[in-house]
Every structure is written in structure tokens, then in C-alpha cells.
């Protein structure tokens, strides 16, 4: 996913719906799920996962950074939102599938029916990922959104601090990568929403509509307390660098922005008027906080570094350039942040260019 935080495209898989309350449901689901043939190339199997219904468990060691599974959508739809997907549209798509794919789809419908839900559209809602940049019929990439139905990666459960990551998408495919070393038998989980990095527990659970019990969602623990502070800070830092509040819907382009108390700083951030050297400090702090939170991974890192490089390229003053190169040279985020802290709010002749360029990109 483009963590340059394309304003409208951050939603990935949607927070989904029902709790799986009893062992009765597990055994009903098992009838359907045991018949679901996980492809041989996928290094996980389906098993009951405590209060998460069923989940995917590693069948072998999966090294940090490696691809876990790449899946093609069984079919795609192009509605305005998943809630607007109608049963008949889905069934029309399913009619065009191969016999084997139809059977797979029917297994998920059966599992849902055993769970007391016979609406095909709800099955879709539970198994879709948002796709952007899908090529149109002529093969030309578009910015339009599609929703893809994914059978196998949809079986993975959510964790706010996860061991896997699903970047936004690549056309009709989605891929899941390990963000940590995963041992055989360990459950593979990813965060259902990229913006959760800027949200505190209560808001995350409200959107998910279920109660996550990962390490960040364990009130009373030191990790949870720190996590709440870190995510609030990340929210503020994202606002300062990108001019938007990722924790709230932004119909008008800007969120409530209560996250930044200082009105002058808030207005400057909204207008994307932020000195380049300050950007380097804020971005390195985001990196440090994400790492501390256990949410850093190669893809996010690449995106933050790309944004930092963009700022460095625009610098015009020699002493700032020297400092910036020192920041970029540091291997660890904590060191980048320490060096960058010497530069906060230091102006540069390139600040105006940076401001113009960002505003042009954002309005284009
Ligand atoms: C896409 S499905 C994931 C697979 C699902 N567990 C199954 O049995 O098919 C999403 C649903 O799984 C459950 N779920 C996923 N992650 C969870 C978590 N961390 N805690 C509780 N329930 C979770 C929720 O009911 C959610 O609506």
C-alpha cells in the first residue's frame, strides 16, 4: 500500500463484523473449513484460533520479510462501497467461475449459513480486500477502486501488532509478507487497517467491531499504556507531515485535527507548510515509534525513507545538507531521530520549493 498515505486509499481489508462465540460454531465452521483446500504454496493451515474463529497457522518457519502468499481475487466487483454490494451482482459473478472456484465460494457461503448468516453479500463483506489501480478492460491502469474476493488470505485474523503485512494491492492480486520471523505453529495475523497505527485501542475496536486481544490491546500492561501514547504521537506526526488526521474521516480533506493543539502549527501542517528539516525529524520519529510498537516492516520503512529522501533532495543550504546526510546515514531509527532532533524547525531556502511541490502533488 502506498504509505505516502494517499488520502482516499488507505482502507485495505475492512473491519469485519461478527464474533464467533461458541464451540458449536467452531465445529460447524470446521465442516466447511476442513474442505477448503489451502494451496500447497501457502505455508499455513486452518485451525480454530481461540476467540478469533478459525485462523491460519504456519506449517513451517517463515523468515521475516519473506512472501507468505500471493493470491488472485476469485472475482472482483466495482461498487461504491462494500455495503452496496448486492447478492444478485455477486451471484452473477459466481456463475462465471470455474466449477472448482464455485465450489470454494459455496463452502464459504455454507460456513456463513452455519453461522446463522445466509446473506451472500455478508460473505462477500467478510472476504474482500480493496483494490486500486486495477487495469481496465483495455489493460490501462486506472485509479478506480475495485473490491476483490479473496478466499485464503481472508482466513487470516487481525492483530494490531501483527507478524504479517498486506500492502494495499497489485492489480487483482494481494500479497502477504512476514514482518517478523514466524515459527511453525504460530498464528499468522495482519492489521486489517493501515490507519490503525494512528488510532488508539478504543477507536480500533469500534471500527473492527470485535475486541482484539493482541499485545497492544491488553489494558493494564506496560506495552498497552505505551502503545496508546505511541499511536497518539504517530497520529500527530502524520498530521504534521501529511496535513491530515488519519484517525478520522476527512470528507473536507482535513480531519478535526484536535491532535495538534498549537493553532499556528496546525494551520501550517494543514497547508503542508512544514520546514524540510522538521519533516526529517518528524519522519524519523514516526520510524522510531513504529519500530518500538513492533509495526515497522521493510515496506513501511521504504516508504518513510522515500519521503525523507524527497525532503533531502529539496534542501538548498549546505549545513542543512550535511546534517541531513548524517541523519540518512544512521542505520537505526533511534539514531536518525537523535541526529534529526538537532535540526527541528531549522529553516532552509528549499522550504518554499518543498511547499509548492507538495501542494502541486496533492491537488493534481
Ligand atoms: C476475515 S475473517 C478472518 C477469518 C475468520 N476468523 C474465520 O474463521 O473465517 C474476519 C473475522 O474474524 C474474526 N477475527 C479476526 N481477527 C480477530 C481478532 N483479533 N479477535 C477477535 N476476532 C477476530 C472476526 O469475527 C472477524 O469478523
XYZ file of C-alpha atoms and ligand atoms in Angstrom:
391
model
C 0.000 0.000 0.000
C 1.153 3.465 -0.732
C 2.017 4.706 2.728
C 2.585 8.146 1.310
C -0.927 7.937 2.620
C -2.917 8.563 -0.409
C -5.852 10.276 1.237
C -8.605 8.064 -0.031
C -6.946 4.746 -0.479
C -5.775 3.666 2.892
C -8.509 1.243 3.713
C -7.357 -2.245 2.970
C -9.414 -5.047 4.188
C -12.364 -3.845 6.053
C -13.075 -4.272 9.667
C -15.425 -7.140 9.776
C -18.405 -7.904 11.788
C -19.323 -10.879 13.844
C -17.882 -12.556 16.870
C -17.530 -16.320 16.893
C -18.912 -17.049 20.307
C -19.190 -20.770 20.870
C -17.594 -24.104 20.273
C -20.746 -25.102 18.403
C -19.899 -22.544 15.754
C -16.329 -23.814 15.557
C -17.492 -27.321 14.823
C -19.992 -26.086 12.220
C -17.375 -23.946 10.562
C -14.915 -26.803 10.681
C -17.143 -28.887 8.423
C -16.772 -26.205 5.754
C -13.240 -25.076 6.511
C -11.753 -28.557 6.578
C -12.898 -28.963 2.996
C -11.313 -25.694 1.954
C -8.139 -26.692 0.155
C -5.387 -24.259 1.072
C -2.987 -24.138 -1.908
C 0.224 -26.125 -1.381
C 2.321 -22.988 -1.877
C 0.694 -21.327 1.143
C 2.732 -22.174 4.260
C -0.216 -22.247 6.619
C -3.142 -24.397 7.642
C -6.552 -23.515 9.013
C -7.244 -24.267 12.650
C -9.538 -22.958 15.397
C -7.942 -19.839 16.855
C -9.375 -19.272 20.317
C -11.877 -16.420 20.235
C -10.992 -15.495 16.638
C -12.996 -18.228 14.890
C -10.563 -20.041 12.629
C -7.196 -18.694 11.591
C -4.067 -19.511 9.582
C -1.181 -21.208 11.401
C 2.317 -21.509 9.958
C 3.220 -25.005 8.792
C 6.910 -24.159 8.537
C 9.368 -21.466 9.573
C 8.696 -18.233 7.670
C 11.571 -15.762 7.632
C 10.992 -12.069 8.314
C 10.442 -10.156 5.081
C 9.514 -13.176 3.002
C 6.379 -13.547 0.945
C 3.844 -15.738 2.732
C 1.285 -15.985 -0.018
C 0.186 -14.121 -3.119
C -3.423 -14.575 -4.086
C -5.502 -13.628 -7.077
C -9.059 -12.447 -6.492
C -11.634 -15.114 -7.187
C -13.626 -12.271 -8.747
C -13.836 -8.503 -8.432
C -16.698 -6.040 -8.151
C -16.767 -2.316 -8.629
C -19.340 -0.910 -6.234
C -19.111 2.400 -4.417
C -18.615 0.566 -1.156
C -18.773 -2.973 0.149
C -22.114 -2.228 1.832
C -23.591 -1.549 -1.607
C -22.794 -4.999 -2.924
C -25.975 -6.862 -3.794
C -26.500 -10.608 -3.682
C -27.516 -10.733 -7.344
C -24.330 -8.963 -8.513
C -22.225 -11.449 -6.593
C -24.177 -14.453 -7.817
C -23.859 -13.212 -11.391
C -20.072 -13.103 -10.946
C -20.012 -16.517 -9.292
C -21.919 -18.041 -12.223
C -18.946 -17.218 -14.423
C -16.417 -19.038 -12.220
C -14.928 -22.467 -12.881
C -16.628 -25.419 -11.169
C -13.826 -25.620 -8.604
C -13.972 -21.913 -7.764
C -17.756 -22.114 -7.478
C -17.340 -24.947 -5.001
C -14.842 -22.891 -2.982
C -17.221 -19.950 -2.895
C -20.081 -22.247 -1.859
C -18.014 -23.600 1.022
C -17.681 -20.096 2.431
C -21.402 -19.494 1.936
C -22.105 -22.738 3.794
C -19.781 -21.762 6.629
C -21.606 -18.439 6.960
C -25.019 -20.118 6.830
C -23.988 -22.495 9.621
C -23.010 -19.345 11.477
C -26.588 -18.123 11.038
C -25.935 -15.723 8.176
C -27.447 -16.603 4.833
C -26.792 -13.326 3.017
C -24.319 -13.805 0.197
C -23.366 -10.127 0.413
C -22.229 -10.639 4.010
C -19.976 -13.446 2.845
C -18.507 -11.025 0.359
C -18.015 -8.347 3.013
C -16.115 -10.814 5.143
C -13.752 -11.845 2.387
C -12.957 -8.787 0.374
C -9.910 -6.590 0.055
C -9.988 -3.195 -1.572
C -8.035 -2.987 -4.811
C -6.857 0.165 -6.506
C -5.072 0.775 -9.742
C -6.648 -2.207 -11.380
C -6.210 -2.206 -15.138
C -9.406 -1.647 -17.112
C -10.634 -3.902 -19.914
C -8.040 -2.356 -22.248
C -5.258 -3.146 -19.804
C -4.779 0.524 -18.916
C -4.238 1.084 -15.175
C -6.999 3.139 -13.572
C -7.344 4.832 -10.215
C -10.745 3.270 -9.757
C -11.454 1.086 -6.781
C -12.483 -2.485 -7.002
C -13.296 -4.965 -4.321
C -11.729 -8.379 -4.744
C -12.995 -11.594 -3.185
C -10.044 -13.442 -1.637
C -10.579 -16.857 -0.128
C -7.287 -17.743 1.500
C -5.778 -14.501 2.784
C -9.219 -13.633 4.195
C -8.830 -16.580 6.529
C -6.070 -14.759 8.427
C -7.104 -12.977 11.597
C -6.330 -9.451 12.689
C -3.796 -8.219 15.250
C -2.989 -4.554 15.920
C 0.621 -5.620 16.458
C 0.963 -8.307 13.841
C 3.564 -10.641 12.372
C 2.421 -10.173 8.788
C 1.557 -7.338 6.446
C -0.662 -7.000 3.405
C 0.344 -3.953 1.336
C -2.505 -2.374 -0.478
C -2.557 -4.468 -3.640
C -1.092 -5.140 -7.016
C -3.878 -5.152 -9.547
C -6.042 -8.201 -8.954
C -3.539 -9.718 -6.538
C -2.808 -9.198 -2.892
C 0.298 -10.449 -1.135
C 1.026 -11.154 2.468
C 4.570 -10.767 3.856
C 6.095 -11.800 7.177
C 7.150 -8.778 9.226
C 8.797 -10.975 11.858
C 10.260 -14.472 11.879
C 7.268 -16.805 12.213
C 7.754 -20.193 13.859
C 5.862 -23.336 12.782
C 2.530 -23.473 14.639
C 2.393 -19.702 15.196
C -0.745 -17.898 14.052
C -0.216 -15.554 11.095
C -2.020 -12.261 11.633
C -2.005 -8.857 9.970
C -3.543 -5.490 10.771
C -6.830 -5.069 8.901
C -6.347 -1.310 8.591
C -3.154 0.634 7.908
C -4.508 3.710 9.680
C -4.610 1.791 12.945
C -1.056 2.988 13.522
C -2.648 6.387 14.265
C -5.537 5.089 16.380
C -5.879 4.159 19.998
C -7.431 0.915 21.157
C -10.992 2.104 21.682
C -11.249 3.548 18.210
C -9.656 0.467 16.634
C -12.122 -1.854 18.341
C -15.059 0.343 17.361
C -14.039 0.088 13.701
C -13.224 -3.599 13.859
C -16.491 -4.419 15.630
C -14.691 -7.053 17.612
C -12.310 -6.951 20.521
C -8.740 -7.655 19.529
C -6.649 -9.154 22.291
C -3.166 -8.610 20.936
C -0.326 -7.177 22.976
C -1.420 -3.589 22.181
C -4.969 -4.371 23.309
C -4.226 -5.603 26.822
C -5.199 -2.787 29.207
C -3.218 -2.769 32.429
C 0.022 -3.803 30.756
C 3.010 -1.542 30.216
C 3.002 -2.317 26.483
C -0.607 -1.211 26.136
C -0.011 2.057 28.017
C 2.990 2.841 25.832
C 1.182 1.756 22.699
C -1.623 4.252 23.386
C 0.920 7.065 23.719
C 2.928 5.952 20.687
C -0.116 5.773 18.403
C -1.316 9.193 19.516
C 2.126 10.584 18.758
C 2.189 8.863 15.370
C -1.221 10.393 14.637
C 0.118 13.865 15.420
C 3.318 13.332 13.478
C 1.401 12.055 10.460
C -0.719 15.187 10.667
C 2.373 17.371 10.751
C 3.953 15.702 7.724
C 0.864 14.986 5.623
C -1.612 17.624 6.711
C -4.347 15.189 7.561
C -5.654 13.363 10.540
C -5.548 9.690 9.640
C -7.622 8.717 12.645
C -10.768 10.467 11.390
C -12.706 10.579 8.130
C -11.719 13.557 6.079
C -14.570 14.437 3.767
C -13.355 18.013 3.559
C -9.766 16.959 3.173
C -8.913 17.707 6.787
C -9.882 15.897 9.949
C -10.870 17.537 13.235
C -7.132 17.980 13.782
C -7.560 18.341 17.527
C -4.409 16.282 17.644
C -2.268 19.418 17.209
C -3.073 21.942 19.921
C -0.934 24.834 18.651
C -3.147 26.654 16.100
C -0.219 28.075 14.121
C 1.489 24.717 13.783
C -1.844 23.093 12.944
C -2.591 25.560 10.151
C 0.951 25.226 8.783
C 0.572 21.437 8.737
C -2.812 21.646 7.015
C -1.277 23.799 4.313
C 1.659 21.356 4.083
C 3.922 24.207 5.032
C 6.470 22.384 7.119
C 10.206 23.114 7.004
C 12.138 20.333 5.304
C 14.396 19.830 8.322
C 11.327 19.472 10.575
C 9.992 16.865 8.177
C 13.173 14.852 8.637
C 12.737 14.995 12.399
C 9.030 14.045 12.318
C 9.554 11.209 9.833
C 12.425 9.755 11.848
C 10.278 9.910 14.959
C 7.456 8.071 13.152
C 10.028 5.428 12.194
C 11.265 5.133 15.759
C 7.739 4.860 17.211
C 6.629 2.283 14.645
C 9.708 0.228 15.427
C 9.086 0.434 19.178
C 5.475 -0.576 18.577
C 6.573 -3.641 16.602
C 4.892 -2.352 13.458
C 7.889 -1.472 11.323
C 8.470 -3.581 8.255
C 10.538 -3.364 5.094
C 7.756 -1.791 3.044
C 6.796 0.884 5.539
C 10.472 1.603 6.079
C 10.985 2.060 2.350
C 8.096 4.494 2.194
C 9.325 6.620 5.099
C 12.853 6.664 3.697
C 11.491 7.695 0.291
C 9.657 10.632 1.883
C 12.809 11.618 3.773
C 14.923 11.414 0.619
C 12.382 13.631 -1.114
C 12.894 16.277 1.575
C 16.698 15.936 1.469
C 16.723 16.463 -2.306
C 14.982 19.828 -1.917
C 17.420 21.255 0.637
C 19.452 24.191 -0.608
C 21.650 25.162 2.320
C 24.988 23.423 2.749
C 24.926 22.996 6.559
C 21.422 21.535 6.394
C 22.519 19.153 3.649
C 25.410 17.936 5.786
C 23.106 17.324 8.735
C 20.504 15.651 6.538
C 23.073 13.262 5.091
C 24.157 12.406 8.631
C 20.554 11.612 9.514
C 20.120 9.396 6.466
C 23.389 7.582 7.157
C 22.272 6.336 10.588
C 21.213 2.714 10.465
C 18.898 2.671 13.486
C 15.749 4.798 13.718
C 16.670 5.925 17.190
C 19.958 7.327 15.849
C 18.276 9.006 12.894
C 15.881 10.617 15.356
C 18.669 11.712 17.692
C 20.603 13.408 14.904
C 17.407 14.912 13.458
C 16.468 16.386 16.826
C 19.297 18.928 16.355
C 17.508 20.323 13.329
C 13.896 20.788 14.369
C 12.289 23.835 12.703
C 15.595 24.907 11.178
C 14.619 26.851 8.046
C 16.091 26.224 4.617
C 15.881 28.115 1.344
C 14.366 24.968 -0.170
C 11.312 25.135 2.154
C 9.286 27.176 -0.341
C 10.018 24.722 -3.165
C 9.014 21.877 -0.874
C 5.767 23.630 -0.028
C 4.945 24.343 -3.685
C 5.828 20.857 -4.803
C 3.750 19.143 -2.120
C 0.762 21.348 -2.793
C 1.008 20.713 -6.509
C 1.194 16.946 -5.989
C -1.733 16.950 -3.593
C -4.036 18.988 -5.797
C -3.049 17.243 -9.055
C -11.807 -12.164 7.523
S -12.381 -13.109 8.845
C -10.943 -13.924 9.443
C -11.121 -15.400 9.495
C -12.167 -15.834 10.479
N -11.604 -15.955 11.817
C -12.782 -17.135 10.053
O -12.986 -18.007 10.907
O -13.099 -17.260 8.887
C -12.641 -11.802 9.977
C -13.404 -12.210 11.234
O -12.562 -12.977 12.101
C -12.746 -12.576 13.450
N -11.489 -12.016 13.943
C -10.399 -11.694 13.213
N -9.411 -11.247 13.982
C -9.877 -11.247 15.246
C -9.335 -10.860 16.499
N -8.112 -10.374 16.626
N -10.115 -11.006 17.608
C -11.367 -11.492 17.508
N -11.948 -11.876 16.346
C -11.225 -11.751 15.229
C -13.805 -11.502 13.471
O -15.023 -12.118 13.777
C -13.816 -11.007 12.063
O -15.089 -10.562 11.701
